Coordinates of C-alpha atoms in Angstrom, one line a residue:
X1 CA 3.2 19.4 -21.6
X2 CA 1.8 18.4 -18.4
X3 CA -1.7 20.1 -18.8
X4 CA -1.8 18.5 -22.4
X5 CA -1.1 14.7 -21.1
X6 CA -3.5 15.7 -18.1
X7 CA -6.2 16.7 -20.6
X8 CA -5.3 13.3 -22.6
X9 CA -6.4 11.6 -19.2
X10 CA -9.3 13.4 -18.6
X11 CA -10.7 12.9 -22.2
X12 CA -9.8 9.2 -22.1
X13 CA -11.9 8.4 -19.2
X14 CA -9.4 8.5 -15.8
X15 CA -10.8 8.9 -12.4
X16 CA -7.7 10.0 -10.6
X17 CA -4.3 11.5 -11.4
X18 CA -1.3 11.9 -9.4
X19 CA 1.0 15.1 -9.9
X20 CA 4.5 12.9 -8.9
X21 CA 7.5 14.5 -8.2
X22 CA 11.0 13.7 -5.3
X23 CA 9.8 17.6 -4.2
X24 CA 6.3 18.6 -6.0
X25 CA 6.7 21.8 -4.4
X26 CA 9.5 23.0 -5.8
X27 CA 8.0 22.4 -8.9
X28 CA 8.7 25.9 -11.4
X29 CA 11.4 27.3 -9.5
X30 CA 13.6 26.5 -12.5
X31 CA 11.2 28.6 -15.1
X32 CA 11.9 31.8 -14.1
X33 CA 8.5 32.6 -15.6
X34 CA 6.1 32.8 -12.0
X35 CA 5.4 29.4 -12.6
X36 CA 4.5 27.8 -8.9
X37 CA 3.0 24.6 -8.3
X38 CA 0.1 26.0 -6.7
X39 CA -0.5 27.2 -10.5
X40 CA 0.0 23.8 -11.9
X41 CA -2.5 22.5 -9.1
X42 CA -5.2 24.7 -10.0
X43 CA -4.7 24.4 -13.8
X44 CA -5.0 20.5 -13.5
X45 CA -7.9 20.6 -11.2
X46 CA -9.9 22.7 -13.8
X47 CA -9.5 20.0 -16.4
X48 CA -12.2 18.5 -14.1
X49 CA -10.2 14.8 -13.4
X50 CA -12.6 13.9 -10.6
X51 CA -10.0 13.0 -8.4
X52 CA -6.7 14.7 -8.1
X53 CA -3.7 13.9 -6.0
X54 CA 0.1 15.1 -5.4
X55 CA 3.2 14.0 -3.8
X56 CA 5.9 14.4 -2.5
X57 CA 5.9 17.5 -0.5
X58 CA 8.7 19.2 1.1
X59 CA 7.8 21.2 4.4
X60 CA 10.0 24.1 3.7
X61 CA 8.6 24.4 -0.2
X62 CA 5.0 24.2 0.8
X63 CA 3.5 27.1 0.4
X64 CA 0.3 28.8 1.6
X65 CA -1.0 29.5 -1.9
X66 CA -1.0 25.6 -2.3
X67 CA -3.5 25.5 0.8
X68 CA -5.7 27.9 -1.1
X69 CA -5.9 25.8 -4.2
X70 CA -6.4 22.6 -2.0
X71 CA -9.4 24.1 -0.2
X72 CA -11.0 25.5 -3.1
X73 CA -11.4 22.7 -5.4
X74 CA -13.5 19.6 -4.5
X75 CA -11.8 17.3 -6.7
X76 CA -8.4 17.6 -5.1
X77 CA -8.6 15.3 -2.3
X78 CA -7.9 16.5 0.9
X79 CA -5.2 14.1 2.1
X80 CA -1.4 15.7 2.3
X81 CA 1.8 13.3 2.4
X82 CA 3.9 15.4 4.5
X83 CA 7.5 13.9 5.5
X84 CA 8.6 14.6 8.9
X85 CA 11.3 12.3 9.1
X86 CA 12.3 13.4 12.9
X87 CA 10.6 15.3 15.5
X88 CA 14.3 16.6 16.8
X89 CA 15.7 19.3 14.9
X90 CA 19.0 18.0 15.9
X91 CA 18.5 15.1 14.0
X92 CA 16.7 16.8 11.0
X93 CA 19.7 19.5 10.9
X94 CA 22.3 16.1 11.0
X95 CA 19.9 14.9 7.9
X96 CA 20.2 18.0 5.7
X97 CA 16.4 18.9 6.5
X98 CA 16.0 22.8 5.8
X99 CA 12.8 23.3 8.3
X100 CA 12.7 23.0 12.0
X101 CA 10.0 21.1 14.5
X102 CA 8.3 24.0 14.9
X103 CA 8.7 25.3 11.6
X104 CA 6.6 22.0 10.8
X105 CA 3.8 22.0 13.2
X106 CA 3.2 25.7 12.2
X107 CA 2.2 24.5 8.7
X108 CA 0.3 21.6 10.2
X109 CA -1.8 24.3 11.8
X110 CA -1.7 26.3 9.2
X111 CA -3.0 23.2 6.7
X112 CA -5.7 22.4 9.3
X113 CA -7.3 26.1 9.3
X114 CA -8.0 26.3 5.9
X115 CA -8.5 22.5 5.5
X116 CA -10.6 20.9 8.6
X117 CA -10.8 17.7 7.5
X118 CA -7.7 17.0 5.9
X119 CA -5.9 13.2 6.1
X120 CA -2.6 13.9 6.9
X121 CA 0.4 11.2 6.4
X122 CA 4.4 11.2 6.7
X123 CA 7.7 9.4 6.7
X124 CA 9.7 8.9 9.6
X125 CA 13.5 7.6 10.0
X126 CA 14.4 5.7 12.8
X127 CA 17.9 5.4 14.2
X128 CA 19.6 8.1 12.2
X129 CA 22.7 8.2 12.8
X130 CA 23.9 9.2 16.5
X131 CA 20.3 9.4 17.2
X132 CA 19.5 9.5 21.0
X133 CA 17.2 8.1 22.7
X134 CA 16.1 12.0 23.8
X135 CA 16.0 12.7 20.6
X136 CA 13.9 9.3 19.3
X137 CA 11.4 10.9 21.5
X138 CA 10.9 13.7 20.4
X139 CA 9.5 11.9 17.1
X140 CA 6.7 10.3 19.1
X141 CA 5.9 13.2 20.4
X142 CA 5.2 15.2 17.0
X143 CA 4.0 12.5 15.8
X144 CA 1.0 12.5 18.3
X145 CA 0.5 16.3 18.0
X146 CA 0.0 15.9 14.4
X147 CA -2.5 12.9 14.3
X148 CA -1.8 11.3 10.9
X149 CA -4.0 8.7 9.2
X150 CA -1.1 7.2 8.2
X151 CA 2.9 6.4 7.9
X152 CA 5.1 5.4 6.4
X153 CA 8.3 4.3 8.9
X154 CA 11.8 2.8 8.1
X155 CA 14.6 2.2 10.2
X156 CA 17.7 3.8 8.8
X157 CA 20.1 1.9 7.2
X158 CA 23.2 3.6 5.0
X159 CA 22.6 4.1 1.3
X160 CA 26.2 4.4 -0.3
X161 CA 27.2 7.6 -1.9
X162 CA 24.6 9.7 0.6
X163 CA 26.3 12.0 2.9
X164 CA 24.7 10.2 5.7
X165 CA 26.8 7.1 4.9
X166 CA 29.9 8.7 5.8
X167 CA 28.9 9.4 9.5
X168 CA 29.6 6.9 11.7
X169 CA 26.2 5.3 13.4
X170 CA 26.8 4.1 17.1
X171 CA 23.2 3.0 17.0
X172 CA 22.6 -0.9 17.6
X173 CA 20.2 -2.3 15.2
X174 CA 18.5 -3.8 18.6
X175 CA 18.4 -0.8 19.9
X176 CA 16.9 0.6 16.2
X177 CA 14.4 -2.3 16.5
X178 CA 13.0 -1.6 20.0
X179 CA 12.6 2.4 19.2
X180 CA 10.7 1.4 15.7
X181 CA 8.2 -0.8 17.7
X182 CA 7.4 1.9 20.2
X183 CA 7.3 4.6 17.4
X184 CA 4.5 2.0 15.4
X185 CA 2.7 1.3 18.6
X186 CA 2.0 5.2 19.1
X187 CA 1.1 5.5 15.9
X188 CA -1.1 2.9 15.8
X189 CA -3.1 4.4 18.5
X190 CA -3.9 7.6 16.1
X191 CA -4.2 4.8 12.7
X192 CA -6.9 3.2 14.6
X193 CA -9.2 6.3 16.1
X194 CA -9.1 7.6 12.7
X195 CA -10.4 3.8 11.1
X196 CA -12.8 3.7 13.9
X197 CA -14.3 7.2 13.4
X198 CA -15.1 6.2 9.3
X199 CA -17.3 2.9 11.0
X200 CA -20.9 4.4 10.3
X201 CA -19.8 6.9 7.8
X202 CA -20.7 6.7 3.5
X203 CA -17.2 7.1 1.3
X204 CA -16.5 7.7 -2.5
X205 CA -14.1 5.2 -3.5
X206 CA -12.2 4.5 -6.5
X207 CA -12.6 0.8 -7.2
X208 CA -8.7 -0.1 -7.8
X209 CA -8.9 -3.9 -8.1
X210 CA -9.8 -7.4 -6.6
X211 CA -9.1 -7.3 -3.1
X212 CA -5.4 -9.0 -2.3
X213 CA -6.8 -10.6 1.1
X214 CA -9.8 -11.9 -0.6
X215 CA -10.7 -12.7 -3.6
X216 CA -14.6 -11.9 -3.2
X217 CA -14.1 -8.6 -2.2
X218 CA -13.2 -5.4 -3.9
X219 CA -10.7 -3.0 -2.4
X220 CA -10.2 0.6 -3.5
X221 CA -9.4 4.3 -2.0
X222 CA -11.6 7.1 -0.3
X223 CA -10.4 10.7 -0.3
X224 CA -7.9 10.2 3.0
X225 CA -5.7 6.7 1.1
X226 CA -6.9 4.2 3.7
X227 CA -7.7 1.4 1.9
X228 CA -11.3 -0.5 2.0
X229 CA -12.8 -3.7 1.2
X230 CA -16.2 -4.3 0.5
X231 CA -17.9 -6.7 -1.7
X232 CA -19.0 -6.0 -5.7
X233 CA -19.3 -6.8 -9.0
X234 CA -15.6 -6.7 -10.7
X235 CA -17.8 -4.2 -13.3
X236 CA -17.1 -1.4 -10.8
X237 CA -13.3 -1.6 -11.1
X238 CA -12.1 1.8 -12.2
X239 CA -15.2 3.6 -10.8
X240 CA -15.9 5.6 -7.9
X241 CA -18.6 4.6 -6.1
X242 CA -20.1 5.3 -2.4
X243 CA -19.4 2.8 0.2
X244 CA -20.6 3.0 3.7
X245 CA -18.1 1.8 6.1
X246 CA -19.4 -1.0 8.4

């Protein structure tokens, strides 16, 4: 069903598609068949779709066979949205989390082996629930190890009928405030090196729409999701074309 609507896709003219799931990885455990994802990956990516994207990932589900299938297709692009959440297993264990810290940075390394120039991005929780300060810490820290291009940060707040809304959270929501800023400031120091390094550089982009900020500008996606701006003819909207990064 999926390769057919894919196929649908292709044939009708799309640039990009996005294989969408809560846990993408996880994807034909329930077939009983030898169905993975990595097979689903590779299937979709010979349709030839000239761009092809996935998410979410789960770090415990994702596998080395989906690393294969990453690197050895051009039109997947070679950005990963990889949720950490916390950088202190204490806090990922209090969250139901089924991989550790390290657990996490192995396949990080892993990732970046057989992938050099992957853009890597995540989610991160701040304030969990009896979060320390120690333990806030620890998040800035794998966070800096890892380098992402990009994030995606909350600070926590109870969602009713979770298991996490029946602990009870001695965390301030000043204290959750000032730990958030100092998370987005060191990751704003990694956000901006990676821009920085793209000035100079020639992209493919995928023309999305008229740009929000301004309305003489286009704005569309390279390979690694940071968004660019650059001026065009609204003609190119729905195309990819190369933009050179000033």
């Amino acid at each position: 069903d999926i390769l057919k609507e894919c196929k649908e896709l292709v044939d009708s003219g799309y640039q990009e598609i996005t294989l969408l799931g809560q846990n993408v990885d996880s994807y034909g455990k329930d077939l009983d068949d030898g169905t993975s994802f990595a097979i689903l990956l590779e299937e979709v990516a010979k349709l030839g779709i000239p761009r092809l994207r996935f998410l979410t990932s789960y770090p415990s589900d994702f596998k080395d066979d989906v690393i294969d299938v990453i690197a050895k297709y051009d039109n997947i692009m070679k950005y990963i949205h990889l949720p950490i959440q916390s950088g202190s297993d204490s806090v990922l264990k209090r969250m139901g989390r089924r991989y550790t810290s390290e657990e996490y940075l192995a396949l990080v390394d892993r990732i970046r082996a057989k992938i050099p120039n992957i853009a890597l991005s995540t989610d991160i929780i701040v304030g969990f629930p009896n979060e320390t300060y120690e333990e806030f810490l620890k998040t800035i820290e794998i966070s800096r190890k890892v380098d992402y291009t990009s994030a995606f940060t909350f600070i926590y707040s109870p969602r009713k009928g979770t298991p996490a809304a029946k602990l009870v959270d001695n965390v301030t929501y000043e204290e959750k405030s000032k730990r958030f800023k100092e998370l987005v400031d060191a990751l704003a120091i990694d956000f901006n090196k990676h821009a920085n390094e793209m000035v100079g550089k020639t992209y493919e982009v995928l023309v999305e729409s008229v740009s929000k900020k301004n309305k003489e500008m286009l704005s569309g996606y390279p390979y690694n999701n940071k968004v660019v701006h650059f001026k065009g003819d609204k003609s190119l909207i729905g195309k990819i074309v190369k933009v050179k990064i000033t």
